Amino acid sequence: MMKRLLAGIFRVFLLISCKLITGVQARWLSPPTNRVRIYYANHSSHLDGIVLWSCFPANLRNTIHPVAAKDYWGKSRLKRFIAEDVFNSILITRKPRSQDNPLNVLENILSQYQSLILFPEGTRGSGEQIADFKCGLFYLAKQFPQIEMVPVYLSNLNRVLPKGSKLLVPIICYATFGEPIQPLNEGETKNSFLTRAKQALEELAP
Amino acid sequence: MIFTDHDLQLLLACIFGLLIFASIVGQIIAKVCRNDRNQKTIDNLNQRINAWWVMSVLLLIAILIGTIGTLILFVFISFFALRECITLTPTQLADHQALFWCFFIFLPIQYLLIGFNWYGLFAIFIPVFVFLFIATRIAINGNSIDFLGRVAKIQWSMMIAVYCISYIPALLLLNCGNDHSQNIKLIMFLVIVVQLSDVLQYVFGKLFGRHAIVPKLSPNKTVEGFIGGILSATLIGSLLWWITPFTFWQAGLISALLTLLGFCGGLCMSAIKRDRGVKDFGAIIDGHGGMMDRIDSLCFAAPVFFHIVRYFWY
């Protein structure tokens, strides 16, 4: 009870700070919906997840979960609290031991009709180019062919909090939500699907 | 003090009377002249009027709170304006620390100096110390590509968004009597004349505008709008002489100068926007665009107004 109240206060505070620092402006090429979706975006800053999540209407936010790396966001109690309690994040291991598949957690969420925010590059880049996608997106597409995958291009976040910096600089950011990509074709290879998904994201770059 | 100063009460009554009048006219136009062709202009007009309500009420609340309220309001105005300027300029990773200092150290200090009544440092802090610091901090990072250009972009952003804008609340520094009501009236005079000149240039431009004044920069700034706006705003400025220490003719002369400076500010910001290929600096104020789009004319008028009043009157 106490924890939920604290999380609520934290959430309002962080959402206002996020608005003040990034003034994020969302452009919706496909309007927001409460359908189950996987939103995937380019990754250049620790703020990406928060900023993208803050673009959704308040009533949708409870059902949309950013996926974050356990080795970073699970490191301290405060980070874990911010990730899991404040922003409904799902923490997954980036280097799983052979038996536990990190995708099980995500599949679990999707089968409860909840949406995900994924950063398929797996790690933050410099913001200039999008790195090749990790294969998780492909396995989710295979497992849940009916779920729409929506590319979201984030601009300027690498200027607000670049990789390797601890200093924030206020700069207006943009999140462009594209149309859902074509579902996985029968017999489509992993590489061709991931390249196609990445291209759809790159096309949204201003 | 606002409650005891009759001039201020009368002035506020005029401002809010004008806003009510504008809202009624806006609604009538929206009802009577609605067709597909001018729908956009009418919607924009009513958005602008509503935004004027919000801005006037915010300024009134800030002034009612006193010096601290006024300073906080302008800290936020500078913050949003600086954020828009930096967003538009392609800064690099090596500028990151210098930018952090600008937003979170120098911007608050500039306004604290007004709060502490330290005119001597206020007037030179940004153009001397901050400018030298920005260049040094960027040089330390060792990236020399387009060094001069990058330094200049950040310096110019600090100049217009923080230094020039801080001259509006700096009018509170002037020593014009025991209470602050004369200082507040000077702020109101500056803001009213410059912003009304903007509005009137827009109105005259929309009604009679034929010939663009600098067609390469802005199709919306017309000779007709310029002349009509400047003349009418100057007339209104001189009719406001009773809230200032000026005579009728002095108020007219100063108003003419302020409106011309306001025009220069708008023109320079148009050049920046045109160069960067954008229509507005941002989207923070409905109908107007960004913060910088609204205060561009005040940037140039405020410092000159401050120094004229300080040199000749106080």
Short mmCIF file of C-alpha atoms in Angstrom, two decimals:
data_model
loop_
_atom_site.label_atom_id
_atom_site.label_comp_id
_atom_site.label_asym_id
_atom_site.label_seq_id
_atom_site.Cartn_x
_atom_site.Cartn_y
_atom_site.Cartn_z
CA MET A 1 0.00 0.00 0.00
CA MET A 2 2.72 2.41 1.10
CA LYS A 3 4.86 1.25 -1.80
CA ARG A 4 2.08 1.85 -4.32
CA LEU A 5 1.47 5.36 -3.01
CA LEU A 6 5.19 6.12 -3.18
CA ALA A 7 5.33 4.71 -6.71
CA GLY A 8 2.41 6.93 -7.71
CA ILE A 9 4.12 10.06 -6.37
CA PHE A 10 7.37 9.09 -8.08
CA ARG A 11 5.53 8.50 -11.33
CA VAL A 12 3.93 11.96 -11.37
CA PHE A 13 7.22 13.58 -10.42
CA LEU A 14 9.19 11.73 -13.11
CA LEU A 15 6.54 12.34 -15.78
CA ILE A 16 6.61 16.10 -15.06
CA SER A 17 10.43 16.16 -15.08
CA CYS A 18 10.41 14.20 -18.32
CA LYS A 19 8.01 16.74 -19.85
CA LEU A 20 10.16 19.63 -18.60
CA ILE A 21 13.43 18.22 -19.90
CA THR A 22 12.36 16.61 -23.19
CA GLY A 23 9.00 18.31 -23.89
CA VAL A 24 8.37 15.16 -25.91
CA GLN A 25 6.03 15.52 -28.88
CA ALA A 26 4.38 12.37 -30.18
CA ARG A 27 3.44 12.02 -33.85
CA TRP A 28 0.96 9.24 -34.39
CA LEU A 29 0.90 7.84 -37.92
CA SER A 30 -1.28 5.04 -36.53
CA PRO A 31 -3.50 6.30 -33.68
CA PRO A 32 -3.07 4.92 -30.14
CA THR A 33 -5.27 1.92 -29.43
CA ASN A 34 -5.86 -0.49 -26.57
CA ARG A 35 -5.12 -3.49 -28.81
CA VAL A 36 -2.20 -5.66 -27.71
CA ARG A 37 0.87 -4.44 -29.52
CA ILE A 38 4.62 -4.66 -29.42
CA TYR A 39 6.18 -1.21 -29.80
CA TYR A 40 9.82 -1.35 -30.80
CA ALA A 41 12.15 1.64 -30.90
CA ASN A 42 15.72 2.75 -31.48
CA HIS A 43 17.80 2.99 -28.32
CA SER A 44 20.31 5.71 -27.47
CA SER A 45 19.55 6.84 -23.93
CA HIS A 46 18.43 5.59 -20.52
CA LEU A 47 15.44 7.90 -20.90
CA ASP A 48 14.07 6.15 -24.02
CA GLY A 49 11.71 3.86 -22.12
CA ILE A 50 10.29 6.60 -19.88
CA VAL A 51 9.85 9.07 -22.73
CA LEU A 52 8.14 6.56 -25.00
CA TRP A 53 5.89 5.37 -22.18
CA SER A 54 4.91 8.94 -21.30
CA CYS A 55 3.59 9.50 -24.85
CA PHE A 56 0.67 7.12 -24.31
CA PRO A 57 -2.67 8.36 -22.96
CA ALA A 58 -2.87 7.81 -19.17
CA ASN A 59 -5.54 5.11 -19.44
CA LEU A 60 -3.32 2.96 -21.68
CA ARG A 61 -0.13 3.30 -19.63
CA ASN A 62 -1.09 0.61 -17.10
CA THR A 63 -1.26 -2.02 -19.81
CA ILE A 64 1.99 -1.10 -21.56
CA HIS A 65 5.25 -2.44 -20.19
CA PRO A 66 8.73 -1.25 -21.19
CA VAL A 67 11.19 -4.12 -21.34
CA ALA A 68 14.47 -3.31 -19.60
CA ALA A 69 17.76 -5.05 -18.88
CA LYS A 70 17.97 -6.71 -15.48
CA ASP A 71 21.75 -6.24 -15.26
CA TYR A 72 21.27 -2.44 -15.27
CA TRP A 73 17.81 -1.69 -13.86
CA GLY A 74 17.94 -4.49 -11.29
CA LYS A 75 21.27 -3.40 -9.86
CA SER A 76 20.11 -1.26 -6.95
CA ARG A 77 16.87 -1.17 -4.98
CA LEU A 78 16.07 2.35 -6.20
CA LYS A 79 16.57 1.47 -9.87
CA ARG A 80 14.50 -1.65 -9.46
CA PHE A 81 11.75 0.32 -7.73
CA ILE A 82 11.71 2.93 -10.53
CA ALA A 83 11.70 0.29 -13.26
CA GLU A 84 9.22 -2.22 -11.83
CA ASP A 85 6.90 -0.25 -9.55
CA VAL A 86 6.92 3.22 -11.12
CA PHE A 87 6.97 2.32 -14.80
CA ASN A 88 5.53 -1.22 -14.87
CA SER A 89 8.71 -2.43 -16.57
CA ILE A 90 9.57 -6.03 -17.20
CA LEU A 91 13.19 -6.84 -16.37
CA ILE A 92 14.85 -9.51 -18.47
CA THR A 93 18.36 -10.99 -18.45
CA ARG A 94 20.47 -10.10 -21.44
CA LYS A 95 22.85 -13.07 -21.02
CA PRO A 96 20.61 -15.96 -20.00
CA ARG A 97 21.92 -19.24 -18.74
CA SER A 98 20.96 -21.99 -21.16
CA GLN A 99 17.84 -23.28 -19.39
CA ASP A 100 15.87 -20.09 -18.63
CA ASN A 101 14.60 -18.35 -21.72
CA PRO A 102 14.10 -14.58 -21.12
CA LEU A 103 11.31 -14.53 -23.67
CA ASN A 104 9.12 -16.66 -21.41
CA VAL A 105 8.44 -13.62 -19.24
CA LEU A 106 7.43 -11.54 -22.26
CA GLU A 107 5.22 -14.28 -23.67
CA ASN A 108 3.54 -14.42 -20.32
CA ILE A 109 2.74 -10.69 -20.47
CA LEU A 110 1.46 -10.85 -24.06
CA SER A 111 -0.82 -13.76 -23.29
CA GLN A 112 -2.39 -11.55 -20.56
CA TYR A 113 -3.37 -9.05 -23.30
CA GLN A 114 -0.79 -6.48 -22.23
CA SER A 115 1.52 -4.56 -24.58
CA LEU A 116 5.30 -4.31 -24.60
CA ILE A 117 7.89 -1.66 -25.42
CA LEU A 118 11.06 -3.28 -26.76
CA PHE A 119 14.48 -2.00 -27.78
CA PRO A 120 15.56 -4.74 -30.17
CA GLU A 121 19.09 -3.36 -30.59
CA GLY A 122 19.67 -4.76 -27.12
CA THR A 123 21.89 -1.92 -26.02
CA ARG A 124 22.19 1.85 -26.39
CA GLY A 125 23.88 3.26 -29.49
CA SER A 126 25.34 6.70 -30.24
CA GLY A 127 22.07 7.80 -31.81
CA GLU A 128 23.46 8.18 -35.33
CA GLN A 129 22.76 4.69 -36.64
CA ILE A 130 20.48 1.87 -35.66
CA ALA A 131 22.36 -1.33 -34.85
CA ASP A 132 21.25 -4.75 -36.10
CA PHE A 133 18.33 -6.20 -34.15
CA LYS A 134 18.66 -9.08 -31.69
CA CYS A 135 16.51 -12.08 -32.52
CA GLY A 136 13.92 -11.72 -29.70
CA LEU A 137 11.55 -9.72 -31.91
CA PHE A 138 11.53 -12.54 -34.46
CA TYR A 139 10.68 -15.24 -31.90
CA LEU A 140 7.86 -13.12 -30.49
CA ALA A 141 6.52 -12.55 -34.01
CA LYS A 142 6.58 -16.29 -34.59
CA GLN A 143 4.92 -17.13 -31.28
CA PHE A 144 2.23 -14.41 -31.55
CA PRO A 145 1.56 -13.86 -35.28
CA GLN A 146 -1.68 -11.96 -34.55
CA ILE A 147 0.02 -9.24 -32.47
CA GLU A 148 0.81 -5.98 -34.30
CA MET A 149 4.38 -4.73 -34.22
CA VAL A 150 4.69 -0.95 -34.33
CA PRO A 151 7.99 0.86 -35.00
CA VAL A 152 8.61 4.02 -32.97
CA TYR A 153 11.42 6.36 -33.95
CA LEU A 154 12.84 8.44 -31.10
CA SER A 155 14.80 11.58 -32.06
CA ASN A 156 17.10 13.78 -29.99
CA LEU A 157 17.24 11.60 -26.88
CA ASN A 158 20.93 10.97 -27.51
CA ARG A 159 21.38 14.73 -27.10
CA VAL A 160 19.47 14.83 -23.80
CA LEU A 161 21.30 12.03 -22.01
CA PRO A 162 23.90 10.44 -24.28
CA LYS A 163 25.54 7.12 -23.56
CA GLY A 164 28.32 7.59 -21.06
CA SER A 165 27.05 10.88 -19.63
CA LYS A 166 25.37 11.56 -16.32
CA LEU A 167 24.37 15.14 -17.20
CA LEU A 168 20.93 15.98 -18.57
CA VAL A 169 20.49 18.72 -21.16
CA PRO A 170 16.93 19.90 -21.91
CA ILE A 171 16.19 19.39 -25.60
CA ILE A 172 12.83 18.81 -27.29
CA CYS A 173 12.42 15.16 -28.35
CA TYR A 174 10.11 13.57 -30.89
CA ALA A 175 8.53 10.12 -30.92
CA THR A 176 7.14 9.04 -34.30
CA PHE A 177 4.73 6.09 -34.08
CA GLY A 178 4.57 4.31 -37.43
CA GLU A 179 2.02 1.97 -38.98
CA PRO A 180 2.18 -1.66 -37.79
CA ILE A 181 4.57 -3.71 -39.96
CA GLN A 182 3.37 -6.69 -42.06
CA PRO A 183 3.13 -9.84 -39.91
CA LEU A 184 5.71 -12.61 -40.28
CA ASN A 185 5.24 -14.38 -43.63
CA GLU A 186 4.99 -18.13 -43.92
CA GLY A 187 8.55 -19.42 -44.13
CA GLU A 188 10.19 -15.98 -43.79
CA THR A 189 13.71 -16.26 -42.43
CA LYS A 190 14.88 -14.61 -39.23
CA ASN A 191 17.28 -12.31 -41.07
CA SER A 192 14.77 -11.12 -43.62
CA PHE A 193 12.18 -10.38 -40.93
CA LEU A 194 14.61 -8.49 -38.70
CA THR A 195 15.98 -6.48 -41.65
CA ARG A 196 12.46 -5.61 -42.69
CA ALA A 197 11.54 -4.51 -39.16
CA LYS A 198 14.66 -2.37 -38.94
CA GLN A 199 13.96 -0.75 -42.31
CA ALA A 200 10.44 0.16 -41.20
CA LEU A 201 11.95 1.92 -38.19
CA GLU A 202 14.61 3.71 -40.24
CA GLU A 203 11.98 5.03 -42.63
CA LEU A 204 10.42 6.99 -39.77
CA ALA A 205 13.60 9.01 -39.18
CA PRO A 206 12.91 12.68 -39.95
CA MET B 1 0.48 47.54 -4.04
CA ILE B 2 -1.61 46.61 -7.08
CA PHE B 3 -4.65 47.00 -4.90
CA THR B 4 -3.76 50.55 -3.94
CA ASP B 5 -2.34 51.88 -7.20
CA HIS B 6 -5.19 53.36 -9.23
CA ASP B 7 -3.19 53.59 -12.46
CA LEU B 8 -2.45 49.86 -12.29
CA GLN B 9 -6.08 49.01 -11.60
CA LEU B 10 -7.18 51.05 -14.58
CA LEU B 11 -4.51 49.44 -16.77
CA LEU B 12 -5.55 45.92 -15.75
CA ALA B 13 -9.18 46.80 -16.43
CA CYS B 14 -8.15 47.96 -19.92
CA ILE B 15 -6.15 44.77 -20.61
CA PHE B 16 -8.85 42.36 -19.52
CA GLY B 17 -11.53 44.49 -21.15
CA LEU B 18 -9.58 44.23 -24.39
CA LEU B 19 -9.26 40.45 -23.97
CA ILE B 20 -13.00 40.08 -23.38
CA PHE B 21 -13.66 42.24 -26.44
CA ALA B 22 -11.23 40.12 -28.52
CA SER B 23 -12.87 36.89 -27.37
CA ILE B 24 -16.35 38.15 -28.26
CA VAL B 25 -15.19 39.34 -31.70
CA GLY B 26 -13.38 36.01 -32.21
CA GLN B 27 -16.55 34.06 -31.40
CA ILE B 28 -18.69 36.25 -33.67
CA ILE B 29 -16.25 35.83 -36.56
CA ALA B 30 -16.20 32.07 -35.95
CA LYS B 31 -20.05 31.96 -36.09
CA VAL B 32 -20.63 34.35 -38.99
CA CYS B 33 -17.75 33.92 -41.42
CA ARG B 34 -17.25 30.17 -41.18
CA ASN B 35 -16.37 28.58 -44.50
CA ASP B 36 -13.77 26.12 -45.68
CA ARG B 37 -11.43 28.70 -47.11
CA ASN B 38 -10.70 30.72 -43.98
CA GLN B 39 -11.48 28.06 -41.37
CA LYS B 40 -7.80 27.65 -40.52
CA THR B 41 -7.17 31.37 -40.05
CA ILE B 42 -10.23 31.72 -37.81
CA ASP B 43 -9.28 28.71 -35.68
CA ASN B 44 -5.76 30.09 -35.37
CA LEU B 45 -7.13 33.51 -34.41
CA ASN B 46 -9.25 32.06 -31.59
CA GLN B 47 -6.37 29.86 -30.40
CA ARG B 48 -4.19 32.95 -30.25
CA ILE B 49 -6.80 34.89 -28.27
CA ASN B 50 -7.14 32.03 -25.77
CA ALA B 51 -3.37 31.85 -25.42
CA TRP B 52 -3.32 35.59 -24.71
CA TRP B 53 -5.73 34.99 -21.84
CA VAL B 54 -3.44 32.35 -20.36
CA MET B 55 -0.33 34.51 -20.79
CA SER B 56 -1.97 37.62 -19.31
CA VAL B 57 -3.30 35.73 -16.30
CA LEU B 58 0.09 34.07 -15.69
CA LEU B 59 1.86 37.44 -15.85
CA LEU B 60 -0.72 38.96 -13.50
CA ILE B 61 -0.32 36.12 -10.96
CA ALA B 62 3.48 36.39 -11.12
CA ILE B 63 3.35 40.15 -10.52
CA LEU B 64 0.88 39.73 -7.66
CA ILE B 65 3.25 37.27 -5.95
CA GLY B 66 5.95 39.91 -6.19
CA THR B 67 9.59 39.94 -7.24
CA ILE B 68 10.03 36.20 -6.61
CA GLY B 69 6.96 35.32 -8.66
CA THR B 70 8.10 37.51 -11.54
CA LEU B 71 11.60 36.03 -11.48
CA ILE B 72 10.29 32.44 -11.42
CA LEU B 73 7.99 33.16 -14.37
CA PHE B 74 10.87 34.53 -16.44
CA VAL B 75 13.20 31.71 -15.40
CA PHE B 76 10.70 29.34 -16.99
CA ILE B 77 10.26 31.54 -20.07
CA SER B 78 14.05 31.62 -20.56
CA PHE B 79 14.32 27.90 -19.90
CA PHE B 80 11.74 27.00 -22.57
CA ALA B 81 13.16 29.53 -25.03
CA LEU B 82 16.71 28.23 -24.53
CA ARG B 83 15.48 24.64 -24.91
CA GLU B 84 13.92 25.57 -28.25
CA CYS B 85 17.07 27.37 -29.46
CA ILE B 86 19.34 24.46 -28.53
CA THR B 87 16.94 21.94 -30.09
CA LEU B 88 17.15 23.81 -33.40
CA THR B 89 20.95 24.06 -33.46
CA PRO B 90 22.80 20.84 -34.23
CA THR B 91 24.98 20.61 -31.12
CA GLN B 92 27.49 17.79 -30.71
CA LEU B 93 28.40 15.41 -27.94
CA ALA B 94 31.43 17.55 -27.08
CA ASP B 95 29.11 20.50 -26.28
CA HIS B 96 27.17 18.50 -23.71
CA GLN B 97 28.84 19.77 -20.52
CA ALA B 98 28.81 23.40 -21.66
CA LEU B 99 25.07 23.08 -22.36
CA PHE B 100 24.44 21.59 -18.93
CA TRP B 101 26.16 24.61 -17.34
CA CYS B 102 24.07 27.01 -19.44
CA PHE B 103 20.73 25.48 -18.43
CA PHE B 104 21.26 24.61 -14.80
CA ILE B 105 23.97 26.99 -13.51
CA PHE B 106 24.14 30.17 -15.59
CA LEU B 107 20.43 30.62 -16.28
CA PRO B 108 19.50 30.54 -12.54
CA ILE B 109 22.48 32.76 -11.62
CA GLN B 110 21.43 35.44 -14.12
CA TYR B 111 18.02 35.68 -12.43
CA LEU B 112 19.45 35.42 -8.90
CA LEU B 113 21.56 38.49 -9.68
CA ILE B 114 18.32 40.42 -10.26
CA GLY B 115 16.93 39.02 -7.01
CA PHE B 116 20.05 40.21 -5.16
CA ASN B 117 19.88 43.63 -6.84
CA TRP B 118 23.39 43.24 -8.23
CA TYR B 119 23.14 45.36 -11.38
CA GLY B 120 26.93 45.55 -12.00
CA LEU B 121 27.35 41.81 -12.40
CA PHE B 122 23.93 41.24 -13.99
CA ALA B 123 24.85 43.43 -16.97
CA ILE B 124 28.14 41.68 -17.77
CA PHE B 125 27.73 38.15 -16.42
CA ILE B 126 26.62 36.44 -19.66
CA PRO B 127 28.41 38.52 -22.33
CA VAL B 128 31.74 38.35 -20.48
CA PHE B 129 32.04 35.40 -18.13
CA VAL B 130 29.59 32.91 -19.63
CA PHE B 131 30.77 33.56 -23.19
CA LEU B 132 34.40 32.92 -22.26
CA PHE B 133 33.44 29.86 -20.24
CA ILE B 134 31.40 28.27 -23.07
CA ALA B 135 34.30 28.53 -25.53
CA THR B 136 36.78 27.16 -22.97
CA ARG B 137 34.60 24.26 -21.87
CA ILE B 138 34.05 23.17 -25.47
CA ALA B 139 37.76 23.54 -26.28
CA ILE B 140 38.71 21.31 -23.34
CA ASN B 141 36.82 18.43 -24.96
CA GLY B 142 39.24 18.68 -27.88
CA ASN B 143 36.77 18.52 -30.76
CA SER B 144 37.74 21.33 -33.13
CA ILE B 145 35.31 20.60 -35.97
CA ASP B 146 33.31 23.79 -36.65
CA PHE B 147 34.51 25.09 -33.26
CA LEU B 148 33.68 28.74 -33.89
CA GLY B 149 30.24 27.92 -35.25
CA ARG B 150 29.33 25.65 -32.33
CA VAL B 151 30.50 28.16 -29.74
CA ALA B 152 28.65 30.99 -31.47
CA LYS B 153 25.39 29.02 -31.64
CA ILE B 154 25.36 28.38 -27.91
CA GLN B 155 26.45 31.94 -27.10
CA TRP B 156 23.73 33.44 -29.29
CA SER B 157 21.14 31.14 -27.73
CA MET B 158 22.20 32.31 -24.26
CA MET B 159 22.17 35.90 -25.49
CA ILE B 160 18.61 35.96 -26.79
CA ALA B 161 16.91 33.38 -24.57
CA VAL B 162 18.47 34.30 -21.23
CA TYR B 163 20.38 37.60 -21.29
CA CYS B 164 17.96 39.69 -23.35
CA ILE B 165 14.84 38.22 -21.77
CA SER B 166 16.17 38.76 -18.24
CA TYR B 167 16.08 42.49 -18.96
CA ILE B 168 12.29 42.41 -18.61
CA PRO B 169 12.24 41.46 -14.89
CA ALA B 170 15.45 43.50 -14.50
CA LEU B 171 13.22 46.58 -14.73
CA LEU B 172 12.51 45.74 -11.08
CA LEU B 173 16.14 46.70 -10.36
CA LEU B 174 15.54 50.34 -11.24
CA ASN B 175 15.40 52.62 -8.27
CA CYS B 176 12.13 54.43 -8.91
CA GLY B 177 10.56 54.82 -5.54
CA ASN B 178 9.62 53.10 -2.33
CA ASP B 179 7.24 50.48 -3.65
CA HIS B 180 7.58 48.54 -6.86
CA SER B 181 4.47 49.81 -8.60
CA GLN B 182 6.39 52.12 -10.98
CA ASN B 183 8.73 49.23 -11.90
CA ILE B 184 5.74 46.97 -12.57
CA LYS B 185 4.15 49.63 -14.73
CA LEU B 186 7.37 49.89 -16.75
CA ILE B 187 7.30 46.11 -17.35
CA MET B 188 3.66 46.35 -18.41
CA PHE B 189 4.40 49.29 -20.72
CA LEU B 190 7.22 47.38 -22.44
CA VAL B 191 5.27 44.14 -22.81
CA ILE B 192 2.04 45.83 -23.92
CA VAL B 193 3.64 48.07 -26.56
CA VAL B 194 5.85 45.35 -28.05
CA GLN B 195 3.25 42.59 -28.04
CA LEU B 196 0.44 44.85 -29.27
CA SER B 197 2.72 45.92 -32.10
CA ASP B 198 3.12 42.21 -32.98
CA VAL B 199 -0.63 41.64 -32.85
CA LEU B 200 -1.39 44.79 -34.86
CA GLN B 201 1.22 43.94 -37.48
CA TYR B 202 -0.43 40.52 -37.77
CA VAL B 203 -3.93 42.05 -38.02
CA PHE B 204 -2.95 44.75 -40.54
CA GLY B 205 -0.97 42.16 -42.48
CA LYS B 206 -3.95 39.79 -42.66
CA LEU B 207 -6.35 42.58 -43.64
CA PHE B 208 -4.30 44.67 -46.09
CA GLY B 209 -1.02 42.77 -46.61
CA ARG B 210 0.08 42.71 -50.26
CA HIS B 211 3.84 43.23 -50.43
CA ALA B 212 6.20 41.04 -48.39
CA ILE B 213 8.84 43.18 -46.70
CA VAL B 214 11.66 40.59 -46.83
CA PRO B 215 10.12 37.93 -49.07
CA LYS B 216 13.06 35.55 -48.72
CA LEU B 217 12.62 35.36 -44.93
CA SER B 218 8.93 35.55 -44.16
CA PRO B 219 5.86 35.81 -46.43
CA ASN B 220 3.75 36.90 -43.42
CA LYS B 221 5.64 40.12 -42.73
CA THR B 222 4.25 42.69 -45.13
CA VAL B 223 4.91 46.39 -45.74
CA GLU B 224 1.25 47.15 -45.01
CA GLY B 225 1.35 45.18 -41.76
CA PHE B 226 4.62 46.82 -40.77
CA ILE B 227 3.42 50.39 -41.30
CA GLY B 228 -0.05 49.85 -39.85
CA GLY B 229 1.24 47.91 -36.86
CA ILE B 230 4.08 50.26 -35.98
CA LEU B 231 1.98 53.42 -36.32
CA SER B 232 -0.98 52.11 -34.33
CA ALA B 233 1.20 50.55 -31.59
CA THR B 234 3.16 53.79 -31.31
CA LEU B 235 -0.09 55.70 -30.91
CA ILE B 236 -1.28 53.32 -28.19
CA GLY B 237 2.15 53.57 -26.50
CA SER B 238 1.94 57.35 -26.36
CA LEU B 239 -1.61 57.15 -25.00
CA LEU B 240 -0.18 55.05 -22.14
CA TRP B 241 2.14 57.88 -21.02
CA TRP B 242 0.22 58.14 -17.69
CA ILE B 243 1.60 54.81 -16.44
CA THR B 244 5.19 55.84 -17.19
CA PRO B 245 7.59 58.58 -16.02
CA PHE B 246 7.55 59.87 -19.64
CA THR B 247 5.61 62.74 -21.20
CA PHE B 248 3.16 62.03 -24.02
CA TRP B 249 5.74 62.78 -26.74
CA GLN B 250 8.54 60.89 -24.99
CA ALA B 251 6.26 57.86 -24.61
CA GLY B 252 5.49 58.05 -28.33
CA LEU B 253 9.16 58.27 -29.29
CA ILE B 254 10.12 55.35 -27.04
CA SER B 255 7.16 53.29 -28.32
CA ALA B 256 8.25 53.88 -31.90
CA LEU B 257 11.75 52.69 -31.02
CA LEU B 258 10.41 49.64 -29.16
CA THR B 259 8.15 48.57 -32.01
CA LEU B 260 11.00 48.93 -34.53
CA LEU B 261 13.29 46.86 -32.29
CA GLY B 262 10.52 44.31 -31.89
CA PHE B 263 10.28 44.07 -35.65
CA CYS B 264 14.08 43.55 -35.91
CA GLY B 265 13.87 40.76 -33.31
CA GLY B 266 11.10 39.01 -35.21
CA LEU B 267 13.03 39.35 -38.46
CA CYS B 268 16.25 37.84 -37.03
CA MET B 269 14.36 34.90 -35.51
CA SER B 270 12.61 34.38 -38.86
CA ALA B 271 16.06 34.15 -40.45
CA ILE B 272 17.06 31.46 -37.93
CA LYS B 273 13.86 29.50 -38.57
CA ARG B 274 14.22 29.82 -42.33
CA ASP B 275 17.82 28.63 -42.16
CA ARG B 276 16.87 25.60 -40.06
CA GLY B 277 13.87 24.84 -42.30
CA VAL B 278 11.16 25.08 -39.63
CA LYS B 279 8.01 27.18 -39.37
CA ASP B 280 7.98 27.63 -35.58
CA PHE B 281 10.51 27.23 -32.79
CA GLY B 282 8.25 24.81 -30.93
CA ALA B 283 4.65 24.02 -30.06
CA ILE B 284 4.35 25.11 -26.45
CA ILE B 285 1.72 27.86 -26.96
CA ASP B 286 -1.40 26.93 -28.94
CA GLY B 287 -1.74 29.03 -32.08
CA HIS B 288 1.52 30.90 -31.57
CA GLY B 289 4.09 28.09 -31.87
CA GLY B 290 7.01 28.04 -29.50
CA MET B 291 8.01 30.29 -26.62
CA MET B 292 10.66 31.92 -28.80
CA ASP B 293 8.05 32.74 -31.46
CA ARG B 294 6.11 34.74 -28.87
CA ILE B 295 9.01 36.57 -27.20
CA ASP B 296 11.25 37.16 -30.24
CA SER B 297 10.32 40.83 -30.44
CA LEU B 298 10.80 41.37 -26.70
CA CYS B 299 14.37 40.01 -26.96
CA PHE B 300 15.57 43.05 -28.84
CA ALA B 301 13.33 45.65 -27.25
CA ALA B 302 13.87 44.80 -23.55
CA PRO B 303 17.61 45.57 -23.12
CA VAL B 304 17.40 48.83 -25.06
CA PHE B 305 14.31 49.95 -23.14
CA PHE B 306 16.01 49.14 -19.81
CA HIS B 307 19.12 51.14 -20.61
CA ILE B 308 17.21 54.12 -21.98
CA VAL B 309 15.09 54.33 -18.85
CA ARG B 310 18.08 53.76 -16.57
CA TYR B 311 20.23 56.36 -18.32
CA PHE B 312 17.70 59.16 -18.71
CA TRP B 313 15.27 58.65 -15.84
CA TYR B 314 16.65 56.58 -12.93
#
